Every structure is written in structure tokens, then in C-alpha cells.
Amino acid sequence: MPEELDRDLGLASVVAISMGAMIGSGIFILPGLAMAEAGPAVILAFVIAAVLVLPAAVSIAELGTAMPEAGGDYIFIERGMGPGAGTIAGLGTWLMLMFKGALALVGGMLYLGPIFSRLGVDVSGELVGPVPIENAAIGLSYALEITHLELIAVVIGALLITINVVGVKQTGGLQKILVLVMLFILGGFVALSAGNIEGGSYDGFFAEGSVGLFAATAMVLISYGGVTKVAAVAEEIENPGRNLPLGLLLSLGLTTGLYALIVFVLVGTVDAATLEGSEIPMVDGVEPFFGFLGVILIVVAAMFALISTANAGILTASRYPFALSRDNLLPDGFATVSDRFHTPVTSILITGAAMLFIIVTLPVEEIAKTAGAFQIVVYILVCLSLIAFRRRDPDWYDPDFRSPLYPWIQLFGVFAGLGILTQMDLLPQIGGVGIALLGALWYWVYGRQRVDRRGIVGEAIIDQVEPTTEASETPYRIVVPIADLDRERHHLRLAAASAANHDGEAELVVMNVITVPDQTSLAQEVGYEQERIDRQHVLLEEAEHIAEELEIGLRTRAIVGRDVGDTILHVVEQEQADDVLMGWSGSRKRRERVLGTHIDRVIEQAECEVTLVRHDGADNVGDVVAFVGEGPYSSVAVRKAAAFVQSADDATLTLVNVQSGDPSEDTADAIERGQSIIDETAQSVGLDEYDSNVVVTDDIESELVSIAQGYDTTCLGVSRAGSVERILSGAIPETIGEQVSGTIVLVRSGESTDRSLRSAILRRLTES
């Protein structure tokens, strides 16, 4: 049974992931350092760097639409050029992300310096050093020292490592918010500072010549290091043929324009002597014109960007040694997954420790240059991989997006990358060339004898997004998420009964979701957590056996995702389902104050009928009661109840209407009104055989509970307000669920809800 990875990333998420990974250390730290190399031409350096990244971006876009699988550049290079090149790419990307994360942590702490100074706290002193370190062979000469700010960076880095180990939830929505906040602040800086530009600041634009320009370009290249990161989650992208290339190119274009504008303003507003070599150029640009308030806003944006980048560096970088280990290219210990947290704990700890070591041993400038060198090596391999695929032209290679100007743009990427490497200092050159040689040597000595080409990631999950059988376009379709064998049979019986009540063909789509933390890629979980996968398959195979007994069509979908509720909604949308039937505990979640952790979103957002079943273990339908009220929701409950009765032997159906009033007074009018509601509802669903009962009471909730206790199965129609707002104040459905035994069925019609959970909560709070 194939595993599916939940596709929940739209175009906005693709752009947010790419821009969020790019906007960080590059723009907040490097403009001043790069200006020391190129002078005012640093503006052009940022644009040239984007041009150099473009070949890799369009190549990744094509490869990603041909192979929309988790793994990104490592998978593409391994597939195109073999496991030897894959080893180099995996190690190179791992190191590049570690260096970029370290640069972000160091830069973030540097931006805290002005705040501490304003508060009268001196953090400029050294805790260790200076200890002279010189090595003429690699062009390295500096004094090792650990400052107070670096100590803070180490502490925050350790905290981020812990967060990734324990698998604290991170969301794409949060990423979008962070990107929007950064864009708002940085865009505001450009707009408000443009009036302070002095034209003379651009005199001598090319004073440092081409050598300085290309040296600056090599330094700022890391500013675009995240543009292809989203390819690592390609299998989680919705409609990858459109969203992956469009998202990559949009994010690259928007980020390039933003970078160029920011640096243009910095060069035009900040004195050259101040800007050159500055490690906090954005503060230098803001403080003279906007004072301490402007500094605070920039520091907030910097901390958002840099800590987010550092965290993403740990999260993403740790996946590479995990994948290499799983593919037998690194020792097995790197693939250790925590039994408690389901995160690649060894890879995270080693990645984090290496990042902290980089922080305390290398200067900021060297970190940036070395990271850029590793990035160039990987981008060269990406371009070569695309050429390899085009030349081999395998039958299955059919990308939805094809790179324009092939192969010239890829050849430009290769030779331009090699050219930039020659303009770097000796240490980054040794890093870039060294990782290629080390990766090749490691593969030759260690990996070559251990690799099974057909068993690595690319071959393992190439076809895993296909369903077990082809979906029909015509049947009445019910999605049934299941989680355990105990309730599975009864849920499927009720779903089958509901489906059989409709004319024409009917089909059940039974799904199970294995959830994984953000720190573990979905494809890695498919490849590693075999025990959980096996349990999932047993569960779904049992569902197939039950469907055979019930004589109803059934398909199964085994999915690996990050959020159960979101995954259910995606499947409902993909299948164009008419109904979704889910289990429900029947008790209130006090912390959530709603039906359940994932049920709420399905009730609110699913554009089909929603059926919730609280099952106490009894398999028989028995005597069924459906509560009938005014409005369309009661008719849905009655229709479901009638279907359940028709599917069972010796089952009875009673329709009950409860009228509010004093039972000690004349109740004739109330009873007549209630009976009319029952008859009209029964007629609307074509129901002829049923018992009816009208009750007049001054305590509706207690009366409903009392009536339900006399039946085996209770059906209620849930209104839009009832599904959210009334639950917040102690809803009748939950009261029945908590106090009544037997099967409780809550039904919501397929009409979209008009009030979100948030608005209901806000209304409840404002009324209290």
C-alpha cells in the first residue's frame, strides 16, 4: 500500500518559505562588509549574485516538477549524477546551511548591541581571548575571542537545538506572518529613507574595479541561499507544476528587488566611512533619521529574520546527514530517531554543535564567504544534474515546467560559479573544493560498497503519491478517517449505510494519517518509521476486509502529514467528497473548549456534510432517535437516521421534537406545532415509516438527555452556531455525548459555515 505525503503548501507558502529562508543574515549583516570590498558597486553585487543563482533556481524548478518529492537538491543530484555526486551535494548543503545558521545567530546578537548600549549594559568585552590564530597556508589570520554577544548567540543556539530535538510545532502560517512583518519594516525603511539620499554618495561607483565587485558578489551570494530550500519539501506542495516554479521565481525576483533597494538607500544615506565594514548596517541607516524608535523596529525585524534563519538552518541542515545515513552514505548513528519525539536527534545535535563551534571560532566575514563557497558547489551540481536528465531523457521524466534557454543557462551557471570561486579568498576556496574532494573520497572509501541504487530515497518513494486504486468521478463518496481497529467496523457500517441510501454507485475513501513533527521531513518518516507504517497498513487492510463484508466499494489512503485536521480537509477537497464521517470522543476538551483538536476545523471548513460518531462499543444500530427542529440541519440528521435503520435488522426510528414551554399549562398548540415540524421534515427526505413524539418542557437540555438515554443510537443535526459557538457555552451535543451511552451521531450539512472559530470565541469573550 503506497504512502502519500500530505500536500498542504500553496503558492503563498512556497513564496513565504523561500523568502523567509533568504531574508536574513545577508541583508542585515553583509551590505557593510561587502561595501568594503566593492564600494558603492555593492548594489550591483547583490543583483549579480541573484543572476548567478537564477540558473540553479530554474533548474530546481524543472527538476522539482518532474520529481515532486521530498529531498530537494540532494535527491535531484543523486538521481542525475549518482550517489557519489549526491554525497558531495548532501555534505555541501549540510555545511552551507550550518554556516548560514551560524551567521544568522552571530548577526542577530550584533543587532542587540545598540539596545544593550542604550540601556547602559556593556557587552563588548571578551570572555575568552584574544588568542592569536594564524595560518598563512590558508590565508587565515585573526584573534580568537569569545565575546558576551557570542555567548548569548551560543545560548540562543542551544535553545533552538532543544526546540528542534523535542519537535516543538512550527507552522507555515507563522512563517508567512514573519515574512510579512519583515517586508513591512524593511519596505517602510526604504520608503521613508528615500528622501534622505545624497546623489554624491554614488560617486566612484566602480572605484574598486571588477576584482572588488566579484569579491563582494561572492560574499553576498549566501543572501540567496534559501531560494531553493522549498524544493526539499516538493512532495508537500499543492499543484507543484505551477506553484514550485512560480513560487521560486517570484521569491527570487521580489527578494532581489528588495535587496537592491535597501542597499541603494544605505549607500545613499549612510556615510561611506561608517557603512564600510559595518556589521550592523541597517542600524547605521536608521539611527540618524529615525532615532532610537527606528533602531528598535529594525532590531525587531533583524531578530525575527535572523533567529528564524538560524532555526531553519538547524531544522533543514539536520535532514541531510539523516538522509545520507539512511542511504548508507554516512554511519547508521546519524539516522537515529527519538522514540519519544520522532525527530532525528543525532543529526540535530551534531548539526547544532557544529554550528555553535563555527560561531566561536570564525569571524563573521569568513563565515559568509565559506558558506557561499559551499553553496556554489551545490548550485553547479544542480545545473549539471539537469543537463544529465535532459541528455538521458528517461521515459518517466516529464516535467510540467521546462527551463528556458536550456542548456545555455545551465552552462552559464556552471562556469559563472567556477569563476566566482576563483575570486574568493583561499579559505573559502579550500572549503568549496575541499568539500567536493572530501565527499568524493568519502563515497569511494565508505559509501561505494554500501549503496544500493534501487533502495535509496529516489527509488523508494518515486511512485508513492498514487492511490491504491483509481478514483471514480461519479460515485457518492464518503471520506472516513480511522485511527483504531476497535471503532473501525461500526464507523464503516454507518458510512456504508449512509452511502447505500443514495441512488447510484457509492464509495468509501478510508484514510489514516501518521503525523510527524516539523523537524522530520515527511519522506524521511516514510523511509524510517517502518513500524508505524506497518501498523497503518494493517489498519487499512482490515478496513478493506470489512468493506468486502459490507459489499461496498472502498479505497484506502495512507498519508504522512503534519496536522490531522488539515490533512483530512485536503483529502475531502481532492476527493470532492459528499460526506466525511469521523470518530468523536463525546467529551469536552477543556483546554481547547471545542469538540477536539482537529474536528473543529473540519466542521467549520469542509464543504461537504460532516458526520461525527461517538461509539461506546456496541455494534448494533438498535432503536434510533433523531431530534427534529426547524431549519435544514434536522433533515440531514433524519436522513442519516433513516439510512442507519434501513441497514439494520429489527431497528426502529423515532423522530422527536422538543418544544419550549410550561408542561403544566395547555400544550396542545405546542404539540401541534412540533408534530408539523416532524411531518414536514420527514416529507422532505421521503420518509414514510417512523414513530413520532413531541415533548413540551421548560428544561430542553435535560429533556433531550433523558430521551436519548432510552435509545441505542441518537442523531442530532448541528447548526452552524451549534458546531462552534454553542459548544463554547456548554452545547447540547456535548452534554448528550458526556451523559448518554450508546452511539451518538452529530451531523452538519454541506453548507459552508458563516462564523469562524475565532469570531465565535471573541463573541463569547466579549459577552462574558
PDB file of N, CA and C in Angstrom, residues 334-346:
ATOM      1  N   PHE A 334      23.698   8.486  12.480  1.00  0.00           N
ATOM      2  CA  PHE A 334      23.116   9.760  12.056  1.00  0.00           C
ATOM      3  C   PHE A 334      21.617   9.639  11.784  1.00  0.00           C
ATOM      4  N   ALA A 335      21.120   8.435  11.583  1.00  0.00           N
ATOM      5  CA  ALA A 335      19.703   8.236  11.273  1.00  0.00           C
ATOM      6  C   ALA A 335      18.885   7.891  12.508  1.00  0.00           C
ATOM      7  N   THR A 336      19.471   8.058  13.689  1.00  0.00           N
ATOM      8  CA  THR A 336      18.744   7.760  14.922  1.00  0.00           C
ATOM      9  C   THR A 336      17.573   8.718  15.097  1.00  0.00           C
ATOM     10  N   VAL A 337      16.395   8.160  15.319  1.00  0.00           N
ATOM     11  CA  VAL A 337      15.190   8.958  15.545  1.00  0.00           C
ATOM     12  C   VAL A 337      14.709   8.724  16.967  1.00  0.00           C
ATOM     13  N   SER A 338      14.399   9.796  17.655  1.00  0.00           N
ATOM     14  CA  SER A 338      13.936   9.704  19.035  1.00  0.00           C
ATOM     15  C   SER A 338      12.603   8.961  19.108  1.00  0.00           C
ATOM     16  N   ASP A 339      12.530   7.952  19.970  1.00  0.00           N
ATOM     17  CA  ASP A 339      11.270   7.228  20.157  1.00  0.00           C
ATOM     18  C   ASP A 339      10.198   8.134  20.752  1.00  0.00           C
ATOM     19  N   ARG A 340      10.627   9.115  21.525  1.00  0.00           N
ATOM     20  CA  ARG A 340       9.672   9.994  22.211  1.00  0.00           C
ATOM     21  C   ARG A 340       9.208  11.134  21.323  1.00  0.00           C
ATOM     22  N   PHE A 341      10.165  11.776  20.628  1.00  0.00           N
ATOM     23  CA  PHE A 341       9.827  12.989  19.883  1.00  0.00           C
ATOM     24  C   PHE A 341       9.702  12.757  18.382  1.00  0.00           C
ATOM     25  N   HIS A 342      10.162  11.602  17.886  1.00  0.00           N
ATOM     26  CA  HIS A 342      10.143  11.300  16.453  1.00  0.00           C
ATOM     27  C   HIS A 342      10.914  12.344  15.647  1.00  0.00           C
ATOM     28  N   THR A 343      12.024  12.804  16.176  1.00  0.00           N
ATOM     29  CA  THR A 343      12.907  13.733  15.477  1.00  0.00           C
ATOM     30  C   THR A 343      14.278  13.085  15.313  1.00  0.00           C
ATOM     31  N   PRO A 344      15.031  13.464  14.268  1.00  0.00           N
ATOM     32  CA  PRO A 344      16.373  12.899  14.054  1.00  0.00           C
ATOM     33  C   PRO A 344      17.367  13.486  15.049  1.00  0.00           C
ATOM     34  N   VAL A 345      17.336  12.992  16.264  1.00  0.00           N
ATOM     35  CA  VAL A 345      18.021  13.638  17.384  1.00  0.00           C
ATOM     36  C   VAL A 345      19.531  13.707  17.177  1.00  0.00           C
ATOM     37  N   THR A 346      20.149  12.632  16.681  1.00  0.00           N
ATOM     38  CA  THR A 346      21.602  12.644  16.498  1.00  0.00           C
ATOM     39  C   THR A 346      22.008  13.681  15.464  1.00  0.00           C
TER      40      THR A 346
END
